[in-house]
Structures are given as C-alpha cells and as structure tokens.
PDB file of C-alpha atoms in Angstrom:
ATOM      1  CA  UNK O   1      16.623  14.443  29.439  1.00  0.00           C
ATOM      2  CA  UNK O   2      14.580  16.390  26.896  1.00  0.00           C
ATOM      3  CA  UNK O   3      17.514  16.453  24.455  1.00  0.00           C
ATOM      4  CA  UNK O   4      18.011  12.716  24.876  1.00  0.00           C
ATOM      5  CA  UNK O   5      14.358  12.068  24.007  1.00  0.00           C
ATOM      6  CA  UNK O   6      14.602  14.370  20.998  1.00  0.00           C
ATOM      7  CA  UNK O   7      17.767  12.600  19.823  1.00  0.00           C
ATOM      8  CA  UNK O   8      16.073   9.197  20.176  1.00  0.00           C
ATOM      9  CA  UNK O   9      12.991  10.427  18.299  1.00  0.00           C
ATOM     10  CA  UNK O  10      15.124  11.825  15.480  1.00  0.00           C
ATOM     11  CA  UNK O  11      17.097   8.581  15.282  1.00  0.00           C
ATOM     12  CA  UNK O  12      13.857   6.586  15.017  1.00  0.00           C
ATOM     13  CA  UNK O  13      12.507   8.838  12.270  1.00  0.00           C
ATOM     14  CA  UNK O  14      15.803   8.607  10.366  1.00  0.00           C
ATOM     15  CA  UNK O  15      15.725   4.833  10.718  1.00  0.00           C
ATOM     16  CA  UNK O  16      12.202   4.650   9.372  1.00  0.00           C
ATOM     17  CA  UNK O  17      13.028   6.905   6.443  1.00  0.00           C
ATOM     18  CA  UNK O  18      16.080   4.809   5.596  1.00  0.00           C
ATOM     19  CA  UNK O  19      14.053   1.569   5.523  1.00  0.00           C
ATOM     20  CA  UNK O  20      13.192  -0.248   2.341  1.00  0.00           C
ATOM     21  CA  UNK O  21       9.425   0.219   2.643  1.00  0.00           C
ATOM     22  CA  UNK O  22       7.405   3.081   1.222  1.00  0.00           C
ATOM     23  CA  UNK O  23       7.357   6.289   3.248  1.00  0.00           C
ATOM     24  CA  UNK O  24       3.919   7.228   1.938  1.00  0.00           C
ATOM     25  CA  UNK O  25       1.188   5.426  -0.003  1.00  0.00           C
ATOM     26  CA  UNK O  26       2.081   7.037  -3.316  1.00  0.00           C
ATOM     27  CA  UNK O  27       5.742   6.048  -3.088  1.00  0.00           C
ATOM     28  CA  UNK O  28       7.075   2.786  -4.420  1.00  0.00           C
ATOM     29  CA  UNK O  29       9.456   2.050  -1.543  1.00  0.00           C
ATOM     30  CA  UNK O  30      11.626  -1.014  -1.733  1.00  0.00           C
ATOM     31  CA  UNK O  31      13.298  -2.537  -4.722  1.00  0.00           C
ATOM     32  CA  UNK O  32      11.504  -3.615  -7.843  1.00  0.00           C
ATOM     33  CA  UNK O  33      11.471  -7.334  -8.448  1.00  0.00           C
ATOM     34  CA  UNK O  34      12.178  -9.059 -11.733  1.00  0.00           C
ATOM     35  CA  UNK O  35       8.768 -10.721 -12.243  1.00  0.00           C
ATOM     36  CA  UNK O  36       9.964 -13.527 -14.553  1.00  0.00           C
ATOM     37  CA  UNK O  37      12.821 -14.394 -12.219  1.00  0.00           C
ATOM     38  CA  UNK O  38      10.560 -14.209  -9.154  1.00  0.00           C
ATOM     39  CA  UNK O  39       8.045 -16.694 -10.563  1.00  0.00           C
ATOM     40  CA  UNK O  40      10.803 -19.252 -11.183  1.00  0.00           C
ATOM     41  CA  UNK O  41      10.921 -19.958  -7.421  1.00  0.00           C
ATOM     42  CA  UNK O  42       7.563 -21.733  -7.631  1.00  0.00           C
ATOM     43  CA  UNK O  43       7.726 -25.489  -8.207  1.00  0.00           C
ATOM     44  CA  UNK O  44       4.992 -27.365 -10.078  1.00  0.00           C
ATOM     45  CA  UNK O  45       2.570 -28.270  -7.267  1.00  0.00           C
ATOM     46  CA  UNK O  46       1.202 -31.815  -7.034  1.00  0.00           C
ATOM     47  CA  UNK O  47      -0.277 -33.052 -10.299  1.00  0.00           C
ATOM     48  CA  UNK O  48      -0.103 -29.620 -11.924  1.00  0.00           C
ATOM     49  CA  UNK O  49       2.276 -29.069 -14.823  1.00  0.00           C
ATOM     50  CA  UNK O  50       3.054 -25.864 -16.642  1.00  0.00           C
ATOM     51  CA  UNK O  51       5.324 -23.745 -18.744  1.00  0.00           C
ATOM     52  CA  UNK O  52       8.066 -21.379 -17.582  1.00  0.00           C
ATOM     53  CA  UNK O  53       7.214 -17.832 -16.557  1.00  0.00           C
ATOM     54  CA  UNK O  54       6.899 -15.325 -19.386  1.00  0.00           C
ATOM     55  CA  UNK O  55       6.762 -11.550 -19.632  1.00  0.00           C
ATOM     56  CA  UNK O  56       3.227 -10.225 -19.921  1.00  0.00           C
ATOM     57  CA  UNK O  57       1.599  -7.150 -21.434  1.00  0.00           C
ATOM     58  CA  UNK O  58      -1.669  -5.612 -20.209  1.00  0.00           C
ATOM     59  CA  UNK O  59      -3.855  -8.029 -22.201  1.00  0.00           C
ATOM     60  CA  UNK O  60      -1.997 -11.088 -20.882  1.00  0.00           C
ATOM     61  CA  UNK O  61      -2.129  -9.734 -17.319  1.00  0.00           C
ATOM     62  CA  UNK O  62      -5.898  -9.159 -17.584  1.00  0.00           C
ATOM     63  CA  UNK O  63      -6.471 -12.684 -18.886  1.00  0.00           C
ATOM     64  CA  UNK O  64      -4.270 -14.175 -16.158  1.00  0.00           C
ATOM     65  CA  UNK O  65      -6.140 -12.199 -13.494  1.00  0.00           C
ATOM     66  CA  UNK O  66      -9.597 -13.421 -14.529  1.00  0.00           C
ATOM     67  CA  UNK O  67      -9.148 -16.407 -16.834  1.00  0.00           C
ATOM     68  CA  UNK O  68     -10.788 -14.736 -19.831  1.00  0.00           C
ATOM     69  CA  UNK O  69      -9.762 -12.128 -22.376  1.00  0.00           C
ATOM     70  CA  UNK O  70     -11.017  -8.823 -21.003  1.00  0.00           C
ATOM     71  CA  UNK O  71     -10.218  -5.733 -23.120  1.00  0.00           C
ATOM     72  CA  UNK O  72     -11.798  -3.375 -20.558  1.00  0.00           C
ATOM     73  CA  UNK O  73      -9.629  -4.725 -17.730  1.00  0.00           C
ATOM     74  CA  UNK O  74      -6.585  -4.626 -20.028  1.00  0.00           C
ATOM     75  CA  UNK O  75      -7.273  -0.924 -20.686  1.00  0.00           C
ATOM     76  CA  UNK O  76      -7.464  -0.238 -16.939  1.00  0.00           C
ATOM     77  CA  UNK O  77      -4.191  -2.106 -16.380  1.00  0.00           C
ATOM     78  CA  UNK O  78      -2.553  -0.186 -19.226  1.00  0.00           C
ATOM     79  CA  UNK O  79      -3.722   3.103 -17.674  1.00  0.00           C
ATOM     80  CA  UNK O  80      -2.087   2.150 -14.354  1.00  0.00           C
ATOM     81  CA  UNK O  81       1.178   1.613 -16.255  1.00  0.00           C
ATOM     82  CA  UNK O  82       2.764  -1.575 -14.896  1.00  0.00           C
ATOM     83  CA  UNK O  83       6.551  -1.249 -14.945  1.00  0.00           C
ATOM     84  CA  UNK O  84       7.072  -5.008 -15.485  1.00  0.00           C
ATOM     85  CA  UNK O  85       4.951  -8.145 -15.334  1.00  0.00           C
ATOM     86  CA  UNK O  86       5.127 -11.905 -15.740  1.00  0.00           C
ATOM     87  CA  UNK O  87       2.695 -14.807 -15.742  1.00  0.00           C
ATOM     88  CA  UNK O  88       3.177 -18.493 -15.006  1.00  0.00           C
ATOM     89  CA  UNK O  89       0.415 -21.079 -15.456  1.00  0.00           C
ATOM     90  CA  UNK O  90      -0.147 -24.723 -14.551  1.00  0.00           C
ATOM     91  CA  UNK O  91      -2.940 -27.148 -15.462  1.00  0.00           C
ATOM     92  CA  UNK O  92      -3.935 -30.518 -14.053  1.00  0.00           C
ATOM     93  CA  UNK O  93      -5.699 -33.703 -15.136  1.00  0.00           C
ATOM     94  CA  UNK O  94      -8.933 -32.723 -13.375  1.00  0.00           C
ATOM     95  CA  UNK O  95      -9.269 -29.502 -15.371  1.00  0.00           C
ATOM     96  CA  UNK O  96      -7.780 -27.448 -12.546  1.00  0.00           C
ATOM     97  CA  UNK O  97      -5.590 -24.429 -13.197  1.00  0.00           C
ATOM     98  CA  UNK O  98      -3.169 -22.394 -11.134  1.00  0.00           C
ATOM     99  CA  UNK O  99      -1.959 -19.004 -12.332  1.00  0.00           C
ATOM    100  CA  UNK O 100       0.694 -16.837 -10.698  1.00  0.00           C
ATOM    101  CA  UNK O 101       1.161 -13.201 -11.707  1.00  0.00           C
ATOM    102  CA  UNK O 102       3.952 -10.886 -10.562  1.00  0.00           C
ATOM    103  CA  UNK O 103       3.735  -7.197 -11.385  1.00  0.00           C
ATOM    104  CA  UNK O 104       5.715  -4.065 -10.553  1.00  0.00           C
ATOM    105  CA  UNK O 105       3.903  -0.718 -10.275  1.00  0.00           C
ATOM    106  CA  UNK O 106       4.958   2.880  -9.726  1.00  0.00           C
ATOM    107  CA  UNK O 107       3.690   2.956  -6.116  1.00  0.00           C
ATOM    108  CA  UNK O 108       2.854   0.732  -3.197  1.00  0.00           C
ATOM    109  CA  UNK O 109      -0.692   2.086  -3.268  1.00  0.00           C
ATOM    110  CA  UNK O 110      -1.302   0.850  -6.817  1.00  0.00           C
ATOM    111  CA  UNK O 111       0.333  -2.522  -6.028  1.00  0.00           C
ATOM    112  CA  UNK O 112      -1.979  -2.935  -3.028  1.00  0.00           C
ATOM    113  CA  UNK O 113      -5.082  -1.791  -4.881  1.00  0.00           C
ATOM    114  CA  UNK O 114      -4.596  -4.333  -7.674  1.00  0.00           C
ATOM    115  CA  UNK O 115      -5.279  -7.271  -5.359  1.00  0.00           C
ATOM    116  CA  UNK O 116      -8.156  -5.525  -3.619  1.00  0.00           C
ATOM    117  CA  UNK O 117      -9.823  -4.722  -6.951  1.00  0.00           C
ATOM    118  CA  UNK O 118      -9.494  -8.311  -8.188  1.00  0.00           C
ATOM    119  CA  UNK O 119     -10.910  -9.741  -4.980  1.00  0.00           C
ATOM    120  CA  UNK O 120     -13.848  -7.335  -5.193  1.00  0.00           C
ATOM    121  CA  UNK O 121     -14.417  -8.308  -8.844  1.00  0.00           C
ATOM    122  CA  UNK O 122     -14.885 -11.958  -7.848  1.00  0.00           C
ATOM    123  CA  UNK O 123     -17.134 -10.977  -4.920  1.00  0.00           C
ATOM    124  CA  UNK O 124     -19.261  -8.977  -7.379  1.00  0.00           C
ATOM    125  CA  UNK O 125     -19.442 -12.083  -9.589  1.00  0.00           C
ATOM    126  CA  UNK O 126     -20.984 -14.211  -6.814  1.00  0.00           C
ATOM    127  CA  UNK O 127     -17.940 -14.967  -4.669  1.00  0.00           C
ATOM    128  CA  UNK O 128     -17.139 -14.021  -1.103  1.00  0.00           C
ATOM    129  CA  UNK O 129     -14.203 -12.383   0.633  1.00  0.00           C
ATOM    130  CA  UNK O 130     -11.497 -14.893   1.605  1.00  0.00           C
ATOM    131  CA  UNK O 131      -8.444 -14.174   3.711  1.00  0.00           C
ATOM    132  CA  UNK O 132      -7.044 -17.395   5.170  1.00  0.00           C
ATOM    133  CA  UNK O 133      -5.463 -17.103   8.648  1.00  0.00           C
ATOM    134  CA  UNK O 134      -2.026 -17.981   7.268  1.00  0.00           C
ATOM    135  CA  UNK O 135      -2.275 -15.100   4.762  1.00  0.00           C
ATOM    136  CA  UNK O 136      -3.597 -12.297   6.990  1.00  0.00           C
ATOM    137  CA  UNK O 137      -1.882  -9.503   5.036  1.00  0.00           C
ATOM    138  CA  UNK O 138      -3.393 -10.698   1.745  1.00  0.00           C
ATOM    139  CA  UNK O 139      -6.576  -9.725  -0.041  1.00  0.00           C
ATOM    140  CA  UNK O 140      -8.604 -12.540  -1.479  1.00  0.00           C
ATOM    141  CA  UNK O 141     -11.904 -13.915  -2.645  1.00  0.00           C
ATOM    142  CA  UNK O 142     -13.368 -17.314  -3.402  1.00  0.00           C
ATOM    143  CA  UNK O 143     -16.324 -18.827  -5.176  1.00  0.00           C
ATOM    144  CA  UNK O 144     -17.255 -22.456  -4.725  1.00  0.00           C
ATOM    145  CA  UNK O 145     -19.491 -23.025  -7.765  1.00  0.00           C
ATOM    146  CA  UNK O 146     -17.674 -22.910 -10.111  1.00  0.00           C
ATOM    147  CA  UNK O 147     -14.666 -23.096  -7.803  1.00  0.00           C
ATOM    148  CA  UNK O 148     -12.228 -20.209  -8.042  1.00  0.00           C
ATOM    149  CA  UNK O 149      -9.761 -18.801  -5.520  1.00  0.00           C
ATOM    150  CA  UNK O 150      -7.942 -15.462  -5.774  1.00  0.00           C
ATOM    151  CA  UNK O 151      -5.298 -14.265  -3.346  1.00  0.00           C
ATOM    152  CA  UNK O 152      -3.001 -11.227  -3.662  1.00  0.00           C
ATOM    153  CA  UNK O 153      -0.346  -9.434  -1.654  1.00  0.00           C
ATOM    154  CA  UNK O 154       1.938  -6.464  -2.230  1.00  0.00           C
ATOM    155  CA  UNK O 155       5.467  -5.813  -1.043  1.00  0.00           C
ATOM    156  CA  UNK O 156       6.626  -2.290  -1.849  1.00  0.00           C
ATOM    157  CA  UNK O 157       5.861  -1.640  -5.528  1.00  0.00           C
ATOM    158  CA  UNK O 158       5.520  -5.370  -6.257  1.00  0.00           C
ATOM    159  CA  UNK O 159       2.194  -7.194  -6.409  1.00  0.00           C
ATOM    160  CA  UNK O 160       1.820 -10.960  -6.447  1.00  0.00           C
ATOM    161  CA  UNK O 161      -1.410 -12.677  -7.351  1.00  0.00           C
ATOM    162  CA  UNK O 162      -2.486 -16.313  -7.357  1.00  0.00           C
ATOM    163  CA  UNK O 163      -5.671 -17.578  -9.058  1.00  0.00           C
ATOM    164  CA  UNK O 164      -6.856 -21.169  -8.964  1.00  0.00           C
ATOM    165  CA  UNK O 165      -9.827 -22.853 -10.600  1.00  0.00           C
ATOM    166  CA  UNK O 166     -11.207 -26.330 -10.155  1.00  0.00           C
ATOM    167  CA  UNK O 167      -9.980 -28.845  -7.575  1.00  0.00           C
ATOM    168  CA  UNK O 168      -6.863 -26.998  -6.402  1.00  0.00           C
ATOM    169  CA  UNK O 169      -6.450 -27.208  -2.598  1.00  0.00           C
ATOM    170  CA  UNK O 170      -6.564 -23.940  -0.655  1.00  0.00           C
ATOM    171  CA  UNK O 171      -3.109 -24.801   0.730  1.00  0.00           C
ATOM    172  CA  UNK O 172      -1.608 -24.794  -2.770  1.00  0.00           C
ATOM    173  CA  UNK O 173      -2.743 -21.192  -3.239  1.00  0.00           C
ATOM    174  CA  UNK O 174      -1.624 -20.009   0.206  1.00  0.00           C
ATOM    175  CA  UNK O 175       1.731 -21.807  -0.107  1.00  0.00           C
ATOM    176  CA  UNK O 176       2.459 -20.208  -3.496  1.00  0.00           C
ATOM    177  CA  UNK O 177       1.604 -16.764  -2.125  1.00  0.00           C
ATOM    178  CA  UNK O 178       3.751 -17.338   0.984  1.00  0.00           C
ATOM    179  CA  UNK O 179       6.739 -18.499  -1.070  1.00  0.00           C
ATOM    180  CA  UNK O 180       6.623 -15.459  -3.363  1.00  0.00           C
ATOM    181  CA  UNK O 181       6.105 -13.081  -0.428  1.00  0.00           C
ATOM    182  CA  UNK O 182       9.070 -14.586   1.413  1.00  0.00           C
ATOM    183  CA  UNK O 183      11.298 -14.147  -1.626  1.00  0.00           C
ATOM    184  CA  UNK O 184      10.278 -10.502  -1.994  1.00  0.00           C
ATOM    185  CA  UNK O 185      10.815  -9.760   1.691  1.00  0.00           C
ATOM    186  CA  UNK O 186      13.993 -11.694   2.410  1.00  0.00           C
ATOM    187  CA  UNK O 187      15.959 -12.251  -0.761  1.00  0.00           C
ATOM    188  CA  UNK O 188      18.088  -9.283  -1.863  1.00  0.00           C
ATOM    189  CA  UNK O 189      17.910 -10.612  -5.422  1.00  0.00           C
ATOM    190  CA  UNK O 190      14.151  -9.852  -5.393  1.00  0.00           C
ATOM    191  CA  UNK O 191      14.189  -6.593  -3.445  1.00  0.00           C
ATOM    192  CA  UNK O 192      14.210  -7.734   0.190  1.00  0.00           C
ATOM    193  CA  UNK O 193      16.907  -8.059   2.789  1.00  0.00           C
TER     194      UNK O 193
END
C-alpha cells in the first residue's frame, strides 16, 4: 500500500513537472506567443477602428501602457528585457481609445508583475482597483474622471494588457482580455494546448 501511494505521488509530481506552466515563479513555463500574431485575433469592437498590430520597443510599450510618452517607464521596461512585444490601437468617434498590448518576458513572475505594476500606477494616479467577476485572474484598475480602464493577465511568460479611455464599455475591455487569454491557453499556435 505504501509503495502504491509513493508511485501515485511520483506520477503526480512527474505530471506537474511535464505541464506547460511554470514550475517556479522565476521560470517562464509554457510557450512564448508571437505578440503581433496574437493581437490579430481581436476584431474592431463596435464603433472603434484601428490599425493592424505592430511590433513595439520599450518606448512604444510604455506609451501604450499609459497613453503618454514616458521615458522613465520605458527605461524600466527596457531593464526588464521584454523578449517580444506588439501593440494594437483603436479609436472611436467619441474620443474613446482601446489599446491592446502583448508582451513576452523571461519569466512568469515578470509577466505577472507587469500588470500589477500598471494597475497600481493608475490607483496611485487617483484610480481604484478593478477586477471584474468575469476576469478574476486579472489585475486591473479604473478611474472614472477622466475615464480609464486597465486590465492585465499573464499566461506563462506572456502578458496581455488592455487599456481603454473615454466611453468604452467595461464589457469591451473584459471581452478583449478573455479572447486573448483563451488563445494563449487553448491554441497551440499561441502556446496553449
């Protein structure tokens, strides 16, 4: 009986180690997505229209994250050494914007921390924490005046981030995050499966 339990325990540990997730917080775990290709799965929502996804350097990532050029944030991003990144942006007739960012980092810990840091940055700027029920594994923040929503999630070494300003419905943000998360988790082309 004792040997049977030991064999089962060893089989479980081997199964966990063979999985596609990270074994520890400093490990990437899972496959790295192609950020430009990943962002192509998002349609133009409602009245919003935009350009195709494009590769992004640290300065472009920083601006996409916050909406303004931010050399200090770009330097922090550069120091964390993103392996790949892309940005896709939409605008609408009411001045609203929607920005999606996909990044690949060297560990799951860094990918997770990116979203947490950006949510905290908005909270520090007068926003509040925001994690909608349909996005429980995400980190987010919102501010209502002027309106801005930020929501992020990581899957292995990949981080996805959605930022909306102006009259963009909450559901547009949560739907975009859910669609990207699903692709990362389930589509072998993007690292899941």
